[in-house]
Coordinates of C-alpha atoms in Angstrom, one line a residue:
X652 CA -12.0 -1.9 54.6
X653 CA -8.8 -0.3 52.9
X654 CA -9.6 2.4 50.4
X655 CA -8.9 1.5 46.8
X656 CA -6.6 3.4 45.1
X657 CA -7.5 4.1 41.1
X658 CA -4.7 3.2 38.3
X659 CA -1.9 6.2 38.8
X660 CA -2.8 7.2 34.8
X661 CA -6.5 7.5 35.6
X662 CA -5.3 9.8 38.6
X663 CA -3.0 12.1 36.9
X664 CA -5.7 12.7 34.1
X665 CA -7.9 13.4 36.5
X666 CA -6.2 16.0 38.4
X667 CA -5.1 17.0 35.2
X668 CA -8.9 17.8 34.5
X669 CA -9.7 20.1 38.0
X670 CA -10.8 17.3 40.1
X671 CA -10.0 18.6 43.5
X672 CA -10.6 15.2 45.1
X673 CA -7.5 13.7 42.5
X674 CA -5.0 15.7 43.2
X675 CA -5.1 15.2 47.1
X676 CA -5.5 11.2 46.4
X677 CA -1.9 11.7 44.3
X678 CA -0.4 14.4 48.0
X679 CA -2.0 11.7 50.2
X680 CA 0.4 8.7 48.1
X681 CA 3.2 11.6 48.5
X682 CA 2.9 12.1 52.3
X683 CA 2.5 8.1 52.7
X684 CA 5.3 7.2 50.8
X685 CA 3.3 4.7 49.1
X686 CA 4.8 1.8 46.7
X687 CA 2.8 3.6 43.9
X688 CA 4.9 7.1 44.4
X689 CA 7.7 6.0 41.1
X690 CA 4.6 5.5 38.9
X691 CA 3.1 8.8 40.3
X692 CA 6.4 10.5 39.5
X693 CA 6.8 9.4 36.2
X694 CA 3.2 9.9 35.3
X695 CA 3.5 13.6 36.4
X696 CA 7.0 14.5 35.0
X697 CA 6.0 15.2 31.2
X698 CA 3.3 18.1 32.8
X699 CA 5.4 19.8 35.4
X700 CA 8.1 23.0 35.2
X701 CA 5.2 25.7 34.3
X702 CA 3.8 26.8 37.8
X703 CA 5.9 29.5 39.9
X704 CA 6.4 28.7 43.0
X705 CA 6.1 31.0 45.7
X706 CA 7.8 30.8 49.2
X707 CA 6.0 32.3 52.1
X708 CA 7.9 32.4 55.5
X709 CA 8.1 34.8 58.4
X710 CA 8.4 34.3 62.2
X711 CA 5.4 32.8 63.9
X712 CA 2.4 36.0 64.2
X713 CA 3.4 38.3 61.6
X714 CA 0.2 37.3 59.5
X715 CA 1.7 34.3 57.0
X716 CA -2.1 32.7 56.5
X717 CA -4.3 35.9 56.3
X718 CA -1.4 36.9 53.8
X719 CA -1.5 34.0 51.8
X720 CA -4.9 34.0 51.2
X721 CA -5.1 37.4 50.3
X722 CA -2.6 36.8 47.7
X723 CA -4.7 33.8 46.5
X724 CA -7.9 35.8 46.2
X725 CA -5.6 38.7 44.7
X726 CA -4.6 36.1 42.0
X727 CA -8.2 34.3 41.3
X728 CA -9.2 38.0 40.7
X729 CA -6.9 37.6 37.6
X730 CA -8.2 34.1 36.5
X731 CA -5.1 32.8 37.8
X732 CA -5.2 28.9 39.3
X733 CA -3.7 28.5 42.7
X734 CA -2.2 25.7 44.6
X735 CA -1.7 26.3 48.5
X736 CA 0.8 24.0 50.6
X737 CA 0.4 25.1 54.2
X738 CA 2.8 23.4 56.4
X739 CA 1.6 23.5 60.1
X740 CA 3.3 21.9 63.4
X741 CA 2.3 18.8 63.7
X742 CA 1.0 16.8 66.6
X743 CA 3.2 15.3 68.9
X744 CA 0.7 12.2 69.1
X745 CA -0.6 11.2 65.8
X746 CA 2.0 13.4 63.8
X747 CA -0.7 15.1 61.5
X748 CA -1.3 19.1 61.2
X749 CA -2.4 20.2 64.0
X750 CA -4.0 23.3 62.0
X751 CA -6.7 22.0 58.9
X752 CA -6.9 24.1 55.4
X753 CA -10.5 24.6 56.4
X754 CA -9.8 26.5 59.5
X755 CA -7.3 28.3 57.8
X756 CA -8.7 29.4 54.2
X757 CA -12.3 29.3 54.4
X758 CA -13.4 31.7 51.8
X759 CA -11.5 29.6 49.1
X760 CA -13.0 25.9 50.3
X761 CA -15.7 26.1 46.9
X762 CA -13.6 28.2 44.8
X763 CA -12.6 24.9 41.9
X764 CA -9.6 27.0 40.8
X765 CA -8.4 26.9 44.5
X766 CA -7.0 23.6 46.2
X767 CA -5.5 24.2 49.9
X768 CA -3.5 21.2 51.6
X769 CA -2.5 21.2 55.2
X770 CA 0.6 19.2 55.3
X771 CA 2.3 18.2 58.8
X772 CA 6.0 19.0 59.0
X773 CA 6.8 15.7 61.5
X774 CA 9.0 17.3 63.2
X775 CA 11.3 18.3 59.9
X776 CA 13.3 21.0 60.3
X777 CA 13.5 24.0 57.8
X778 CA 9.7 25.2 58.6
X779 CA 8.9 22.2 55.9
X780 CA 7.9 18.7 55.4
X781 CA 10.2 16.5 53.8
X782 CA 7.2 15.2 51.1
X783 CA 6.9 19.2 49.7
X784 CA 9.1 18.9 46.8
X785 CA 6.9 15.9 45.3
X786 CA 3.6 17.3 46.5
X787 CA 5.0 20.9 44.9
X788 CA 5.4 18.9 41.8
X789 CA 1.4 16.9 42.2
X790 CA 0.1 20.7 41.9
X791 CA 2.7 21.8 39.2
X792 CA 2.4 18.9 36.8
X793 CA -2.3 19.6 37.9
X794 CA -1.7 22.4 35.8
X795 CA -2.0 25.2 38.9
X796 CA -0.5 29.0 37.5
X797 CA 0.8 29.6 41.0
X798 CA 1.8 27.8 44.1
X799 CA 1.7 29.0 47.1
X800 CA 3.9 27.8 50.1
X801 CA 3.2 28.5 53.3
X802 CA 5.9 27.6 56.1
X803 CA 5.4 26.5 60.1
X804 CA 7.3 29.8 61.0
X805 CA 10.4 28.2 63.2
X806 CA 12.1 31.4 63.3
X807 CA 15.9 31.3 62.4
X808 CA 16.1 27.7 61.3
X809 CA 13.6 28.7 58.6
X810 CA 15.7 29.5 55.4
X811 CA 14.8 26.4 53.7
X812 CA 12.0 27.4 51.5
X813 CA 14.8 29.8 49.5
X814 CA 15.6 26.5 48.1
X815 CA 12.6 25.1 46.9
X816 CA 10.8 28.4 45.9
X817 CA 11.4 30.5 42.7
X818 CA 10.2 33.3 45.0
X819 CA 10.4 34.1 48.6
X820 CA 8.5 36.4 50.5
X821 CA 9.7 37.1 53.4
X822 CA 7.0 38.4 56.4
X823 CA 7.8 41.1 59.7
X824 CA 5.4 42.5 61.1
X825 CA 6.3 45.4 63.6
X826 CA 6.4 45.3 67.6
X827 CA 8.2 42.0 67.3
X828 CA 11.9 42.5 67.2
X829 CA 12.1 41.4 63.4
X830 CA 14.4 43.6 62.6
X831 CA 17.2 42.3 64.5
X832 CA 16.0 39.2 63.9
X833 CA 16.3 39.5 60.3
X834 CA 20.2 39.5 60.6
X835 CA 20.1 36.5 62.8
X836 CA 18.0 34.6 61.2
X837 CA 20.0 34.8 57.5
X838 CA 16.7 36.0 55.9
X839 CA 18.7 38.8 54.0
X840 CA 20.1 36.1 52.1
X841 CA 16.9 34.0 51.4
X842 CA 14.5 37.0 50.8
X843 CA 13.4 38.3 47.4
X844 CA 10.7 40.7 48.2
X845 CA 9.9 41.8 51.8
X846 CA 6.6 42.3 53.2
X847 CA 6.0 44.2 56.1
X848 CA 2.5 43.1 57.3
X849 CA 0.0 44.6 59.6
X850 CA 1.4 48.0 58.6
X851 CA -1.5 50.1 60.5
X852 CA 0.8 49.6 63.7
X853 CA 2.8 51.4 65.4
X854 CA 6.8 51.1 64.8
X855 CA 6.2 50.3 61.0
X856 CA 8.4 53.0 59.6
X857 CA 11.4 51.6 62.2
X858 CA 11.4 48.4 61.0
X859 CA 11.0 49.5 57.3
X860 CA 14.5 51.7 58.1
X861 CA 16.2 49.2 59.7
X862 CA 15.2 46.5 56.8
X863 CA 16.1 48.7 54.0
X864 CA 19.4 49.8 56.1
X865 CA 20.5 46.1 56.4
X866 CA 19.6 45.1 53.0
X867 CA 21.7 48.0 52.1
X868 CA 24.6 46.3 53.4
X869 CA 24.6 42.4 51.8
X870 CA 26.5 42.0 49.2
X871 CA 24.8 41.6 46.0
X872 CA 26.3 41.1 42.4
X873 CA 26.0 43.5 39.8
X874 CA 22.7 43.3 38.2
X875 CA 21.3 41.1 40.8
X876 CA 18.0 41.4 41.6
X877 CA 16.9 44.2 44.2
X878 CA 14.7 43.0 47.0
X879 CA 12.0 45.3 47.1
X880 CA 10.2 46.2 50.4
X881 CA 6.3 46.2 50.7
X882 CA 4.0 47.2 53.3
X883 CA 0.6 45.2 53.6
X884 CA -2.9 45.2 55.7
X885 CA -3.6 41.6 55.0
X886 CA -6.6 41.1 56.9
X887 CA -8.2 44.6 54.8
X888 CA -6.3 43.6 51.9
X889 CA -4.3 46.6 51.5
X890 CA -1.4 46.6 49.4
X891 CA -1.9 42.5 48.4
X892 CA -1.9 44.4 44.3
X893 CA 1.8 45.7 44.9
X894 CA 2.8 42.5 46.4
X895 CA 1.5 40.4 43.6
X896 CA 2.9 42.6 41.1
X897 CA 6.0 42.7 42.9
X898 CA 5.7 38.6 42.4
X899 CA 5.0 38.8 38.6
X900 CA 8.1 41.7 38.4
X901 CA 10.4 38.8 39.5
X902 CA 9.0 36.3 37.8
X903 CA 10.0 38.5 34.3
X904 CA 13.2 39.2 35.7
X905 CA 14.1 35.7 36.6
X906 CA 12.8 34.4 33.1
X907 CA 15.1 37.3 31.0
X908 CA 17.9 36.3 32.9
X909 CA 18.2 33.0 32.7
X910 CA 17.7 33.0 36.8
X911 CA 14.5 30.6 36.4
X912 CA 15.9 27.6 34.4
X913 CA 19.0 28.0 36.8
X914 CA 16.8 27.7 40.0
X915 CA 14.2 24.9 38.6
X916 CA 17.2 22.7 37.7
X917 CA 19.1 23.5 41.1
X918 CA 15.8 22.5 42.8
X919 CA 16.2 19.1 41.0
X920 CA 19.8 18.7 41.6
X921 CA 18.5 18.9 45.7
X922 CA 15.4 16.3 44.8
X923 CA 17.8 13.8 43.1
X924 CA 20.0 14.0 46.0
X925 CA 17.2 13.8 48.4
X926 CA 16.0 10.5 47.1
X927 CA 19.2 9.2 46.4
X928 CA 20.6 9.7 50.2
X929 CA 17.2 8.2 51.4
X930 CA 17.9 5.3 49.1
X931 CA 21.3 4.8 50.3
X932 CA 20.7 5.5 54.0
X933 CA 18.2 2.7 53.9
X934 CA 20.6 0.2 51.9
X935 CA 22.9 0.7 55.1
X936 CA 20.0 0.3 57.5
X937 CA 20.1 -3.1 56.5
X938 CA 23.9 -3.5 57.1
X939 CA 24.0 -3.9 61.1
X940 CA 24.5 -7.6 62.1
X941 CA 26.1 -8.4 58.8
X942 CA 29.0 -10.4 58.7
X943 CA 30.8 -8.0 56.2
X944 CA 30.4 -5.2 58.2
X945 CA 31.6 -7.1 61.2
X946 CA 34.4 -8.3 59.3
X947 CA 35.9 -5.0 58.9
X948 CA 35.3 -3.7 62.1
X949 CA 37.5 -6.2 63.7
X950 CA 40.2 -5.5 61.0
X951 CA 40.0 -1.5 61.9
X952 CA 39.7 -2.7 65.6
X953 CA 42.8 -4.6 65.6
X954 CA 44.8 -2.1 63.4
X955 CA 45.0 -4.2 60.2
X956 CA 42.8 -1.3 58.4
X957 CA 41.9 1.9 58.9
X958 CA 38.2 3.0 59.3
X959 CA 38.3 5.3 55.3
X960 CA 39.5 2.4 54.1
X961 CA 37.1 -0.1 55.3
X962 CA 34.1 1.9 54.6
X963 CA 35.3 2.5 50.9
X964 CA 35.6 -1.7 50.9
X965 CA 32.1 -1.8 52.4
X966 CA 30.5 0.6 50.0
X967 CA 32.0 -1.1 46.9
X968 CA 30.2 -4.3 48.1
X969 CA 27.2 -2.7 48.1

């Protein structure tokens, strides 16, 4: 028997209130695309814009989940309410996570401030799943301080987070090539403050240099923010304090400078977009085998029309 879905208003307030079990009912409608997802939208928008976001990405091994939930114990410790989306593989047979938020973050699993969600990345590329902006905005718009956004960890392909983050740390963790790779992989561009992780290694001070030598070479505008570079022990929670004050540093900066407002409302240009292509794509879905289409295609076929000019005809009947 189908499980019965409460009114969207009596949802919202309800996740609005703490409940744990609300605000995954609201990701779940997110994830399934659900008929209900405009009403949740709506509902949520007067309560969203007040969480920072916070972008966690780094090639696969260099510690992203033992970091992120040191960070999130490092924040409860201040009273803080944090939101986790951790975005795992997903299975190439039932295209869910192939990794669950209890294996991952056990100590947090009774902590109310706390809500973890596993969310499969079906084979999106970017190291997220396409549903992240509207399940970012479920956990903004529950009234979360923080939320924290763990990528898959795709390597080079994995700058996407840059854009739907106010922050991005970026992970390396030494012994793994990372700091070539960090030219490669454009996360010079993408990378606000960098965390070199498992720093009781070997080889931690030679990819500190080459980081801070390649950082020394972007180009950066005047009075841009500086990239600072951190050095952790997640799994002992060393240095998880300079990281999160390294986070709240940025945070001040990007709200004195008008940096925040500008991000937030280029994060929406990219949603509206999103949903607008989407919307489109499927309008034209729906255009194969129809006689207007095939009506123009004979005309470009036999020369009478070219192929710019037909589809400009076929999108003005749309």
């Amino acid at each position: 028997m189908p499980r019965r879905t409460p009114p969207v208003g009596e949802l919202v307030e309800r996740a609005r209130d703490g409940e744990s079990r609300a605000v995954a009912r609201l990701i779940s409608l997110v994830e399934d695309e659900s008929p209900l997802l405009r009403d949740v939208m709506a509902a949520l928008a007067p309560y969203a814009g007040n969480a920072h976001i916070v972008g966690i990405t780094g090639s696969p091994g260099v510690g992203k989940s033992t970091s992120t939930s040191a960070l999130v114990s490092a924040y409860r410790e201040t009273g803080k309410r944090v939101g986790v989306l951790a975005v795992d593989p997903s299975s190439p047979f039932s295209g869910g996570a192939l990794l669950g938020d209890r294996v991952r973050m056990q100590d947090h699993a009774t902590d109310r401030g706390v809500f973890i969600r596993s969310m499969a990345s079906r084979g999106h590329l970017g190291g997220l799943a396409w549903s992240t902006p509207q399940a970012l905005r479920v956990l903004d718009a529950a009234g979360f301080d923080v939320v924290l956004v763990e990528t898959v960890g795709v390597g080079q392909s994995e700058v996407e987070i840059a854009g739907m983050a106010d922050t991005t740390l970026i992970l390396l963790a030494p012994g793994m090539g990372d700091g070539i790779q960090a030219a490669k992989a454009g996360i010079l561009e993408v990378g606000d403050i960098y965390v070199v992780n498992k720093a009781d290694r070997d080889g931690v001070q030679s990819v500190t240099r080459d980081l801070r030598a390649m950082l020394a070479l972007a180009e950066r505008a005047e009075g841009a923010w500086s990239p600072p570079i951190l050095k952790t022990v997640a799994s002992r929670n060393e240095g998880v304090a300079e990281v999160v004050q390294a986070i709240e540093d940025r945070l001040a900066w990007m709200a004195g400078n008008g940096v925040l407002t500008e991000r937030r409302r280029g994060r929406a240009r990219d949603e509206i977009e999103a949903i607008a292509t989407t919307a489109l794509r499927a309008r034209f879905a729906h255009l194969h085998g129809d006689a207007r289409l095939d009506v123009l295609a004979a005309k470009v076929a036999d020369g009478d029309t070219d192929p710019y000019s037909a589809a400009d005809e076929l999108i003005a009947a749309l």
